[in-house]
mmCIF file of C-alpha atoms in Angstrom:
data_model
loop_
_atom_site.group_PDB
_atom_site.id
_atom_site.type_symbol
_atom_site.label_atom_id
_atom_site.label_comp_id
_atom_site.label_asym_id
_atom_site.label_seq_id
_atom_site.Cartn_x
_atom_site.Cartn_y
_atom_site.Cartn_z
ATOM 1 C CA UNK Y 1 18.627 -13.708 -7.470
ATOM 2 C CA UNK Y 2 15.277 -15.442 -8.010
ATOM 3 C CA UNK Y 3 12.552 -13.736 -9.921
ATOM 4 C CA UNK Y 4 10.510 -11.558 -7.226
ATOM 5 C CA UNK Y 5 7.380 -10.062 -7.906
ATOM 6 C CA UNK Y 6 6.544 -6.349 -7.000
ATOM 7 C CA UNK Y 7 5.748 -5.221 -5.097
ATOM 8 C CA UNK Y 8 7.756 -7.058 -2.730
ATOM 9 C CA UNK Y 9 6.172 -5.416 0.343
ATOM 10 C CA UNK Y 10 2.888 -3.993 0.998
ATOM 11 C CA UNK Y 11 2.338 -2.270 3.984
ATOM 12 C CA UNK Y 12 -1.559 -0.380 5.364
ATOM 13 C CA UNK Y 13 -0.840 2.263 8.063
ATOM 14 C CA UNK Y 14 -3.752 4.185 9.009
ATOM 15 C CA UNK Y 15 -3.699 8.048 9.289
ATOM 16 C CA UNK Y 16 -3.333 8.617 13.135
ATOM 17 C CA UNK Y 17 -0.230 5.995 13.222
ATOM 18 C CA UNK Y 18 1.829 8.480 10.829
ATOM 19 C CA UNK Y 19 0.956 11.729 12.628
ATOM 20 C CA UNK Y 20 -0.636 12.879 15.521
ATOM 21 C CA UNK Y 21 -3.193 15.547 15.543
ATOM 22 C CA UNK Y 22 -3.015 17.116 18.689
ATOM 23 C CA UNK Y 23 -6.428 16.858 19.653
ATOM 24 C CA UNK Y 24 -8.269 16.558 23.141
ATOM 25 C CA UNK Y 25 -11.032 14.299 22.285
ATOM 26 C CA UNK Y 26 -13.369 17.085 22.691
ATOM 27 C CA UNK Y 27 -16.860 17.470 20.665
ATOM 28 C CA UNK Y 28 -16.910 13.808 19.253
ATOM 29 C CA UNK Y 29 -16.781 13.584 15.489
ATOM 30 C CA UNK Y 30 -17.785 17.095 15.170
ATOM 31 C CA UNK Y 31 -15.326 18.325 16.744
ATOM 32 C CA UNK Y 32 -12.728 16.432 15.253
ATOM 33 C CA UNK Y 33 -13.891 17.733 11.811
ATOM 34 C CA UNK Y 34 -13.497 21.732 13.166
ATOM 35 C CA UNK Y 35 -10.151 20.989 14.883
ATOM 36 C CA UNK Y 36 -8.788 19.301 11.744
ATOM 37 C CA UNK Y 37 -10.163 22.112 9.659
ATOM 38 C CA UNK Y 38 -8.905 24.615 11.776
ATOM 39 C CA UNK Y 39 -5.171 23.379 11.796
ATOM 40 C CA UNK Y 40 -5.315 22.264 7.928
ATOM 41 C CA UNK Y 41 -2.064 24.378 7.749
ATOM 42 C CA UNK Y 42 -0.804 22.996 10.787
ATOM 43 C CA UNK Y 43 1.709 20.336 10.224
ATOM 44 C CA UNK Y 44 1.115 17.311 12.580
ATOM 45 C CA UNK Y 45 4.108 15.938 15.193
ATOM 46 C CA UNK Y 46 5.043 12.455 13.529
ATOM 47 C CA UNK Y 47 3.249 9.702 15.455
ATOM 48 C CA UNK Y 48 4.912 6.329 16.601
ATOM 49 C CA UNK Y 49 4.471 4.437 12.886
ATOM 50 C CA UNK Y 50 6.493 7.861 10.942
ATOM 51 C CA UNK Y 51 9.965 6.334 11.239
ATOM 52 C CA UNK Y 52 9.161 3.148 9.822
ATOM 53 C CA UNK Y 53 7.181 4.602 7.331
ATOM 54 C CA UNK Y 54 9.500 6.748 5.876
ATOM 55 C CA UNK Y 55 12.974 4.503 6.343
ATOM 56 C CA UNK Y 56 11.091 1.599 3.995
ATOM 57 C CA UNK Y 57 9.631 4.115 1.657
ATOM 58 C CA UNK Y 58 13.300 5.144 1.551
ATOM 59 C CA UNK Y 59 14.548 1.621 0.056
ATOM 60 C CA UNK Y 60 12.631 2.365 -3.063
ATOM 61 C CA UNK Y 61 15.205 5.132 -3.771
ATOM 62 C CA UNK Y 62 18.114 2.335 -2.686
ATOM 63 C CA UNK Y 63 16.602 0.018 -4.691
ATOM 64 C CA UNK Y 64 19.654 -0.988 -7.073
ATOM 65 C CA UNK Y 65 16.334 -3.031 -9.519
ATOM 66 C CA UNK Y 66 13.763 -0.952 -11.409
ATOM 67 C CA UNK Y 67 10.646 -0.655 -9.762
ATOM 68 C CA UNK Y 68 9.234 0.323 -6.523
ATOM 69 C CA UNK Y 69 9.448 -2.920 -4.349
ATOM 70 C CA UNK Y 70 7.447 -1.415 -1.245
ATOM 71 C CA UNK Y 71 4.135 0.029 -1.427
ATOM 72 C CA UNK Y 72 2.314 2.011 1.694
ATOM 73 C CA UNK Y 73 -1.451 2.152 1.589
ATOM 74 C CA UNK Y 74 -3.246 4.517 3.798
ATOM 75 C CA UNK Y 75 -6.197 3.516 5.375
ATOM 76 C CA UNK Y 76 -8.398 5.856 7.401
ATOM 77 C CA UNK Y 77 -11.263 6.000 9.381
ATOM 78 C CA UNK Y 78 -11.276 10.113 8.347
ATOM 79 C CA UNK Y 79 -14.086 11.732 6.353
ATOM 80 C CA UNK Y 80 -12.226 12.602 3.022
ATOM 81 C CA UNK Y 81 -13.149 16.740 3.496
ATOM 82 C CA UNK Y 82 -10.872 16.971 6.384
ATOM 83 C CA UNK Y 83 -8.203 14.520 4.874
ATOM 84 C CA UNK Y 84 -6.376 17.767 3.500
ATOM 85 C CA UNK Y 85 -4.432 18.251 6.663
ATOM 86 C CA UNK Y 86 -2.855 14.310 6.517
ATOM 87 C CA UNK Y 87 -1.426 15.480 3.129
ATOM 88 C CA UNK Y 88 -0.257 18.682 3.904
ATOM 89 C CA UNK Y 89 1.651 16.542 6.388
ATOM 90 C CA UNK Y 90 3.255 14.488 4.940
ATOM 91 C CA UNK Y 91 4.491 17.144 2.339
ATOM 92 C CA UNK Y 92 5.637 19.156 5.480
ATOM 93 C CA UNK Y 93 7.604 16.300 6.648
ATOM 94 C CA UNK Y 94 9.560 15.485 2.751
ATOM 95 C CA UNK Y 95 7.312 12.473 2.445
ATOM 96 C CA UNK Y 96 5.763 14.113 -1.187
ATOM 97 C CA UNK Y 97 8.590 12.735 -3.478
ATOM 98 C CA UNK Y 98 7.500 9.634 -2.926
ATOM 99 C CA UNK Y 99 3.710 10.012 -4.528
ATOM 100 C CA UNK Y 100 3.235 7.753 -6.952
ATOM 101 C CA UNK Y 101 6.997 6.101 -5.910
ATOM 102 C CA UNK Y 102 6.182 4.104 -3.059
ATOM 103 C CA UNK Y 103 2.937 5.500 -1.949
ATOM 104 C CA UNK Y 104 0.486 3.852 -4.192
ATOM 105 C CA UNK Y 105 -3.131 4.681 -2.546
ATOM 106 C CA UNK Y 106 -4.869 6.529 0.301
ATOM 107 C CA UNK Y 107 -8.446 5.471 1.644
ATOM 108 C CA UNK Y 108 -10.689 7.895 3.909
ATOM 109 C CA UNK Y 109 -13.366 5.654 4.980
ATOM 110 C CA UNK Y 110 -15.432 8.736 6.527
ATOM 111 C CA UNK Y 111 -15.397 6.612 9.755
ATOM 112 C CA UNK Y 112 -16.341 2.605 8.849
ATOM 113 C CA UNK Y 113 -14.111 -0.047 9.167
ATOM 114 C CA UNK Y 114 -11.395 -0.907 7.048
ATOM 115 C CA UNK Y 115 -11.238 -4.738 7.434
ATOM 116 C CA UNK Y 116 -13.197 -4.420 4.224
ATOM 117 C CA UNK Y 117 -10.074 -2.475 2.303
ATOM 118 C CA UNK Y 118 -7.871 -5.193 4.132
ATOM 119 C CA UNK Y 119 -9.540 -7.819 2.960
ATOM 120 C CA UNK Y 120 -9.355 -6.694 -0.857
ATOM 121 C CA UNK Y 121 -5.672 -5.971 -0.548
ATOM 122 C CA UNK Y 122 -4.490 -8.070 1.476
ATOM 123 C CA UNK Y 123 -1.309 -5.861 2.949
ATOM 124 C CA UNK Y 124 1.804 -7.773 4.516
ATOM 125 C CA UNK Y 125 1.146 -6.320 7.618
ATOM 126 C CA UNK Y 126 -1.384 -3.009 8.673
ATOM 127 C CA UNK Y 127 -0.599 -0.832 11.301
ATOM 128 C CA UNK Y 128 -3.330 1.078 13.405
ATOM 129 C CA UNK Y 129 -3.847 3.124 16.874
ATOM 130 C CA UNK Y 130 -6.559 1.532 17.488
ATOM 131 C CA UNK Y 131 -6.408 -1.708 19.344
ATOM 132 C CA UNK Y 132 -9.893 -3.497 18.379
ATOM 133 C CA UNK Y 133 -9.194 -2.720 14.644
ATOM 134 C CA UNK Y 134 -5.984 -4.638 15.200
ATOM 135 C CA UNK Y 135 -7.287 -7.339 16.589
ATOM 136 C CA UNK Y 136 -10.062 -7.973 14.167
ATOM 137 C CA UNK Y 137 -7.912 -7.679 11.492
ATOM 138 C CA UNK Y 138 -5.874 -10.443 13.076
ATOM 139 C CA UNK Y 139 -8.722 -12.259 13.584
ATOM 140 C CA UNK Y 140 -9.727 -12.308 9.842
ATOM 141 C CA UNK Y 141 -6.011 -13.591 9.050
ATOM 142 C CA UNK Y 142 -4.607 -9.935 8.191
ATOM 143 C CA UNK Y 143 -1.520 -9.536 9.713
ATOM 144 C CA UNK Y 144 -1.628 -6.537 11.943
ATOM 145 C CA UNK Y 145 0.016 -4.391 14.936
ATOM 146 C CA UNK Y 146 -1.453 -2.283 17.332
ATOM 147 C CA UNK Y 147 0.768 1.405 17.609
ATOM 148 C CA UNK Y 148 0.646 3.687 20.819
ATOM 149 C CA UNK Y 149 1.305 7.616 21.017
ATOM 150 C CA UNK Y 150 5.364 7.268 21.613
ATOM 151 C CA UNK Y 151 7.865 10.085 21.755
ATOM 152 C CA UNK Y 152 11.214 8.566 23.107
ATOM 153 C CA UNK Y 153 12.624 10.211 26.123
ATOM 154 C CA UNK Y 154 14.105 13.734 25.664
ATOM 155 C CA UNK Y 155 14.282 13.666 21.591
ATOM 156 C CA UNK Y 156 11.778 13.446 18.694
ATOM 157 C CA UNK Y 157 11.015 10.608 16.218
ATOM 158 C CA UNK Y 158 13.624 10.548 13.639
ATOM 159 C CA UNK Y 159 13.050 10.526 9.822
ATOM 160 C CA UNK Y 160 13.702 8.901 6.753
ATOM 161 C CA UNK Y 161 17.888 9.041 7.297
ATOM 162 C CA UNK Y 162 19.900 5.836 8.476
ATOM 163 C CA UNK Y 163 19.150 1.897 8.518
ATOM 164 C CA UNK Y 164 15.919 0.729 8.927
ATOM 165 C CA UNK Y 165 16.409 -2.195 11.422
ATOM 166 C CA UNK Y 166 13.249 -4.311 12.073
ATOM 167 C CA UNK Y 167 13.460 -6.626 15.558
ATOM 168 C CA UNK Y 168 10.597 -8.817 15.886
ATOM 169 C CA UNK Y 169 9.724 -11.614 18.905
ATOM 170 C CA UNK Y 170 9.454 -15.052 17.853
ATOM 171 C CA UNK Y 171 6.662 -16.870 19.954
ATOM 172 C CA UNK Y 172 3.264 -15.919 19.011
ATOM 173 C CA UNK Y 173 4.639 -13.085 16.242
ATOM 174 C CA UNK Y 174 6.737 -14.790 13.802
ATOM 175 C CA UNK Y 175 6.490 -18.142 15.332
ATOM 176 C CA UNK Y 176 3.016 -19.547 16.313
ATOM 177 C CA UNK Y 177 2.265 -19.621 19.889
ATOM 178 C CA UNK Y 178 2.271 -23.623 20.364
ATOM 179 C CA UNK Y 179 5.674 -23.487 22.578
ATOM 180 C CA UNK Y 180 3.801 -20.431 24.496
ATOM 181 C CA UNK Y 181 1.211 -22.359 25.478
ATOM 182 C CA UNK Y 182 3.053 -25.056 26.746
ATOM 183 C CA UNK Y 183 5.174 -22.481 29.166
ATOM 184 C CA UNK Y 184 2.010 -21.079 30.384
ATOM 185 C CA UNK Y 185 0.415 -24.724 31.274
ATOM 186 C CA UNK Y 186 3.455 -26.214 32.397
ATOM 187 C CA UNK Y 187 6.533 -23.461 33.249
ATOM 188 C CA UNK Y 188 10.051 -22.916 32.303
ATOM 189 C CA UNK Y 189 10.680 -26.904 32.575
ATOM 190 C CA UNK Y 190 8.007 -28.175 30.435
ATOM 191 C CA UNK Y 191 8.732 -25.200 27.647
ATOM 192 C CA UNK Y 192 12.274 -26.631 27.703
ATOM 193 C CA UNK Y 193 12.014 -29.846 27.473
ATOM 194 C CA UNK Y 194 9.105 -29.737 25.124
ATOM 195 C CA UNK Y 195 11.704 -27.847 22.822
ATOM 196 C CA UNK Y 196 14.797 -30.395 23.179
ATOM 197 C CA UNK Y 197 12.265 -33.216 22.481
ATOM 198 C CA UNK Y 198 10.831 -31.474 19.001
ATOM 199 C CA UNK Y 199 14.378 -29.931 18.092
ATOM 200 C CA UNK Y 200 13.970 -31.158 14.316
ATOM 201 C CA UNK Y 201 10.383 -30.234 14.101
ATOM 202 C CA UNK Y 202 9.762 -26.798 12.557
ATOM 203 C CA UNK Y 203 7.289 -24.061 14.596
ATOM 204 C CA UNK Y 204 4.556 -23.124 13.111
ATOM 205 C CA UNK Y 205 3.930 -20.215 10.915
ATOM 206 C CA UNK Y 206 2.706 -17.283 13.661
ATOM 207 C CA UNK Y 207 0.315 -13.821 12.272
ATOM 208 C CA UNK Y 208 3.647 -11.842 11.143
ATOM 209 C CA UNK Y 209 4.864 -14.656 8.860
ATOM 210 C CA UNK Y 210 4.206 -13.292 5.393
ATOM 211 C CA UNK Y 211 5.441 -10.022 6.597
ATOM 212 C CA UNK Y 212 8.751 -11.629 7.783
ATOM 213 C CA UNK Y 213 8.842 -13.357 4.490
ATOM 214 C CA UNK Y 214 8.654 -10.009 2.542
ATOM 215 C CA UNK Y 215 10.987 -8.474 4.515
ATOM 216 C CA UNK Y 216 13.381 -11.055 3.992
ATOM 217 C CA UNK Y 217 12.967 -10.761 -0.065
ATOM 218 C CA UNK Y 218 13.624 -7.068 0.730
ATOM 219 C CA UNK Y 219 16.553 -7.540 2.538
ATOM 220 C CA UNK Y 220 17.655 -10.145 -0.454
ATOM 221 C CA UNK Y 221 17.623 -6.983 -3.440
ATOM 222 C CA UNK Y 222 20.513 -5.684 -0.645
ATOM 223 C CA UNK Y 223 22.587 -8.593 -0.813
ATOM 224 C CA UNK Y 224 25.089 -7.174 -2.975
ATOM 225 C CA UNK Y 225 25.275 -3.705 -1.238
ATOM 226 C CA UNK Y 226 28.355 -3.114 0.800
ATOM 227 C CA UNK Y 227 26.416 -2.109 3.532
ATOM 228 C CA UNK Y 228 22.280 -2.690 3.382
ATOM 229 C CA UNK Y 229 20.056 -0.318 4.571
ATOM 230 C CA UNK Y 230 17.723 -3.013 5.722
ATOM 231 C CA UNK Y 231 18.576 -5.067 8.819
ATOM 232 C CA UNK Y 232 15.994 -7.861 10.205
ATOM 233 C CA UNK Y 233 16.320 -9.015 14.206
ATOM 234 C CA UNK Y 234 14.932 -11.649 16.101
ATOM 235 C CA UNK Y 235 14.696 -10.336 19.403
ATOM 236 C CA UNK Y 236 13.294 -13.441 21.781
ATOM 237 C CA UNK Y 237 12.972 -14.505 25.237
ATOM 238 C CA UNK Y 238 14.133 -18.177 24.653
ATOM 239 C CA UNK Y 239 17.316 -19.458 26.005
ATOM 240 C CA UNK Y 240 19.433 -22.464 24.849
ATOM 241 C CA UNK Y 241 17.139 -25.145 25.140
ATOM 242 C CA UNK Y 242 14.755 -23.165 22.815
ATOM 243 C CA UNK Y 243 17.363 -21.901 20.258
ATOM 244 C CA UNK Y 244 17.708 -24.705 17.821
ATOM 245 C CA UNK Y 245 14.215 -25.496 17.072
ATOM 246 C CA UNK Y 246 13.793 -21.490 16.249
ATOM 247 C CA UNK Y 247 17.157 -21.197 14.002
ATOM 248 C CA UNK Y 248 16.281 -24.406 12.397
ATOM 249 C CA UNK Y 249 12.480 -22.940 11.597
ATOM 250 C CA UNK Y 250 14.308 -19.704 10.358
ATOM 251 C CA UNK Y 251 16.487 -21.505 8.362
ATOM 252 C CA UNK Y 252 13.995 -23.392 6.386
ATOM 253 C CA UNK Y 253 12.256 -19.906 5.752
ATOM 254 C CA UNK Y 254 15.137 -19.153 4.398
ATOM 255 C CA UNK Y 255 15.035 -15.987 5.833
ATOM 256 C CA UNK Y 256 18.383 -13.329 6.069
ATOM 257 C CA UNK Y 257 18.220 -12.645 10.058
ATOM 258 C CA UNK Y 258 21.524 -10.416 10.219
ATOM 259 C CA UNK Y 259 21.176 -11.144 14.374
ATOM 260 C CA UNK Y 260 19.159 -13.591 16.064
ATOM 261 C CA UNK Y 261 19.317 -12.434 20.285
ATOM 262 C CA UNK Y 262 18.587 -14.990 22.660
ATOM 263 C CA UNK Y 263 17.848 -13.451 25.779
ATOM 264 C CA UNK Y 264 16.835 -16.257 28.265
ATOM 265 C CA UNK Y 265 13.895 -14.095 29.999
ATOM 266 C CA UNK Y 266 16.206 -10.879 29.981
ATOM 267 C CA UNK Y 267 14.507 -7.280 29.630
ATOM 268 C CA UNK Y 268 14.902 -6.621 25.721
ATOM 269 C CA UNK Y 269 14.553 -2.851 25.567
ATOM 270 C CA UNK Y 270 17.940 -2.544 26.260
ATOM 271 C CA UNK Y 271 18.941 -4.763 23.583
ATOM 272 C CA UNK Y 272 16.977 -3.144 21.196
ATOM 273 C CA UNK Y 273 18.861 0.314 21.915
ATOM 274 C CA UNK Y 274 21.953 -1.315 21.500
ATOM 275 C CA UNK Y 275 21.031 -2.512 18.089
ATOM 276 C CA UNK Y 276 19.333 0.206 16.798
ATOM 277 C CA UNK Y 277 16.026 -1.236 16.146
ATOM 278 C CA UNK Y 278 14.306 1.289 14.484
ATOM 279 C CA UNK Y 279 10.768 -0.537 15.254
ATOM 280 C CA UNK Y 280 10.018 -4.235 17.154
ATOM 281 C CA UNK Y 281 7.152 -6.303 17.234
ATOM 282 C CA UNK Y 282 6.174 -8.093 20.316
ATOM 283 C CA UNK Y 283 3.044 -10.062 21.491
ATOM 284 C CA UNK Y 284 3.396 -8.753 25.225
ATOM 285 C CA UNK Y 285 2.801 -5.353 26.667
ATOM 286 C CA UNK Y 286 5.962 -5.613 29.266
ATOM 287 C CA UNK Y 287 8.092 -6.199 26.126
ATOM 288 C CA UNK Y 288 6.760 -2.987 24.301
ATOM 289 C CA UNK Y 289 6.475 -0.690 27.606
ATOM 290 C CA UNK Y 290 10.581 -1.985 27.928
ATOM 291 C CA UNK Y 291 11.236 -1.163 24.163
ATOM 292 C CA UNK Y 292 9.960 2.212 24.761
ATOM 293 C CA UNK Y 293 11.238 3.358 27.972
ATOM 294 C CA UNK Y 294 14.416 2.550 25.889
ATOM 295 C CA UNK Y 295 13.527 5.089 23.167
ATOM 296 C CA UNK Y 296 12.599 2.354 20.442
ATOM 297 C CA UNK Y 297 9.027 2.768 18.827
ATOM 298 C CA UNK Y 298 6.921 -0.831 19.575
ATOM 299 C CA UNK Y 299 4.078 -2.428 18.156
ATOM 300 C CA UNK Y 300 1.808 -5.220 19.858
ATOM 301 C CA UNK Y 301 0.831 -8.598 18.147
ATOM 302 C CA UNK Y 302 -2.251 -8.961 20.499
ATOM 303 C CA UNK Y 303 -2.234 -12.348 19.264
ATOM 304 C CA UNK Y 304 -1.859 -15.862 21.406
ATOM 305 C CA UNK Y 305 -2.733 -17.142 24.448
ATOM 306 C CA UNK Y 306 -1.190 -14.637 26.299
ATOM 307 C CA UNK Y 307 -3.281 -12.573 25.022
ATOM 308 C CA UNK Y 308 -6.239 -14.934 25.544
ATOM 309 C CA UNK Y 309 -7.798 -13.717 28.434
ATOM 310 C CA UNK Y 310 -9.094 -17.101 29.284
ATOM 311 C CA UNK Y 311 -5.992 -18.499 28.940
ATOM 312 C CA UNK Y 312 -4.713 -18.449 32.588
ATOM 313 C CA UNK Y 313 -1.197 -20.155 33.562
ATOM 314 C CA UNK Y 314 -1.157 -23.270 35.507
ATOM 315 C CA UNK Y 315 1.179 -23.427 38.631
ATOM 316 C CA UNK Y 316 4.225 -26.239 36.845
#
């Protein structure tokens, strides 16, 4: 195994992503401060980013090489005083053994920004409820993912047990969104044949990149396990004609995909279910909404021209 420097992974999550507080939105900041204070003895529900959280934080115990090779930041917009109730949280929920083993530092920015922390630290990939925090990050070349509230049908979010499975798109998310924009301008045909004619030229590196390429010297500490507890997934919309320029691009990156899914258009939230992707990453909405009405949490990679709003699709 090559020489890999730790930590491997470094992931920012902010507060509200791990838990939710239960709040109605009522008496602004204030009022945020007196409900927090309030319920500091109230445990809070995990929120959408908790089963992520916890499975990676998990590999650290796995981890058959000394050392922690994942580290989890927090960084939050909350005023430090009222921070009290996070923690007790994430002792309620068995997360406290891993102070110190995995959890490395926690930031309470009493309400400013934390592109600043970002910037400094430079996580793999930050994780947030709040969709213009996302998209500034991405927008200063942090890699980033915007969370929303999810509780999948008729169950809770599970813990820190079982496989952590990551699925993430290609286009615009791993992949830059070059081919994107050429199915927007031009349609299925032109995407196709655009794709057959640069077959043997590699895509270009997309915002999730660097955190695909620590996840996949993750997944190699595992390679020796039986069984790994980490699983990567491309989960993509491309068909045939698009397949070979991906898989070539992957395998330059040299990175362990244990399933590459080639849907050709076809709703993925089923796939995901079947797979038991414990989190995806996708640049469109649809794709996220589909993961979750399938019971898998979702994060979106506003990132791309389809999420340009001035980037409007010409008839082919």
């Amino acid at each position: 195994m090559q020489q890999l420097q730790f930590p491997i992974l470094t992931l920012a999550v902010s507060s509200q992503s791990l838990f939710l507080a239960g709040w109605n939105g009522q008496g602004g900041v204030q009022g945020w401060r007196d409900h927090q204070r309030a319920h500091e003895d109230v445990p809070m529900a995990p929120g959408p980013a908790f089963p992520f959280v916890s499975r990676l934080l998990a590999l650290n115990e796995a981890s058959p090489i000394p050392g922690n090779p994942v580290h989890v930041h927090i960084v939050s917009r909350q005023e430090p005083s009222v921070s009290v109730r996070f923690l007790n949280s994430l002792e309620a929920h068995g997360l406290r053994k891993h102070y110190g083993k995995g959890f490395e530092q926690g930031v309470y920015l009493n309400g400013s920004s934390p592109l600043g922390a970002l910037e400094v630290n430079r996580p793999h990939l930050f994780l947030s409820t709040r969709f213009r925090e996302v998209r500034r990050a991405l927008a200063r070349g942090v890699a980033a993912a915007h969370l929303q509230p999810f509780v999948p049908p008729g169950g809770t979010l599970s813990g820190e047990k079982g496989r952590l499975t990551v699925a993430l798109d290609g286009d615009a998310v791993v992949f830059g969104d070059e081919s994107e924009a050429v199915y927007l301008r031009g349609g299925l045909m032109a995407f196709e044949e655009e794709e057959m004619r640069h077959a043997h030229e590699p895509l270009s590196r997309g915002p999730l990149y660097g955190f695909l390429i620590a996840l996949g010297n993750l997944r190699a500490v595992f390679r020796e396990a039986s069984e790994s507890p980490l699983h990567l997934h491309l989960v993509t919309a491309r068909g045939f004609a698009g397949q070979k320029r991906a898989q070539r691009t992957l395998r330059g990156w040299a990175v362990p995909f244990d399933q590459t899914i080639f849907l050709s258009g076809a709703e993925k939230g089923p796939h995901l279910r079947r797979s038991g992707a414990t989190i995806f990453f996708d640049d469109s909405l649809g794709n996220v909404r589909s993961a979750h009405q399938n019971g898998v949490p979702a994060a979106h990679v506003p990132f791309g021209v389809k999420n340009d709003p001035k980037a409007g699709r010409k008839k082919p």
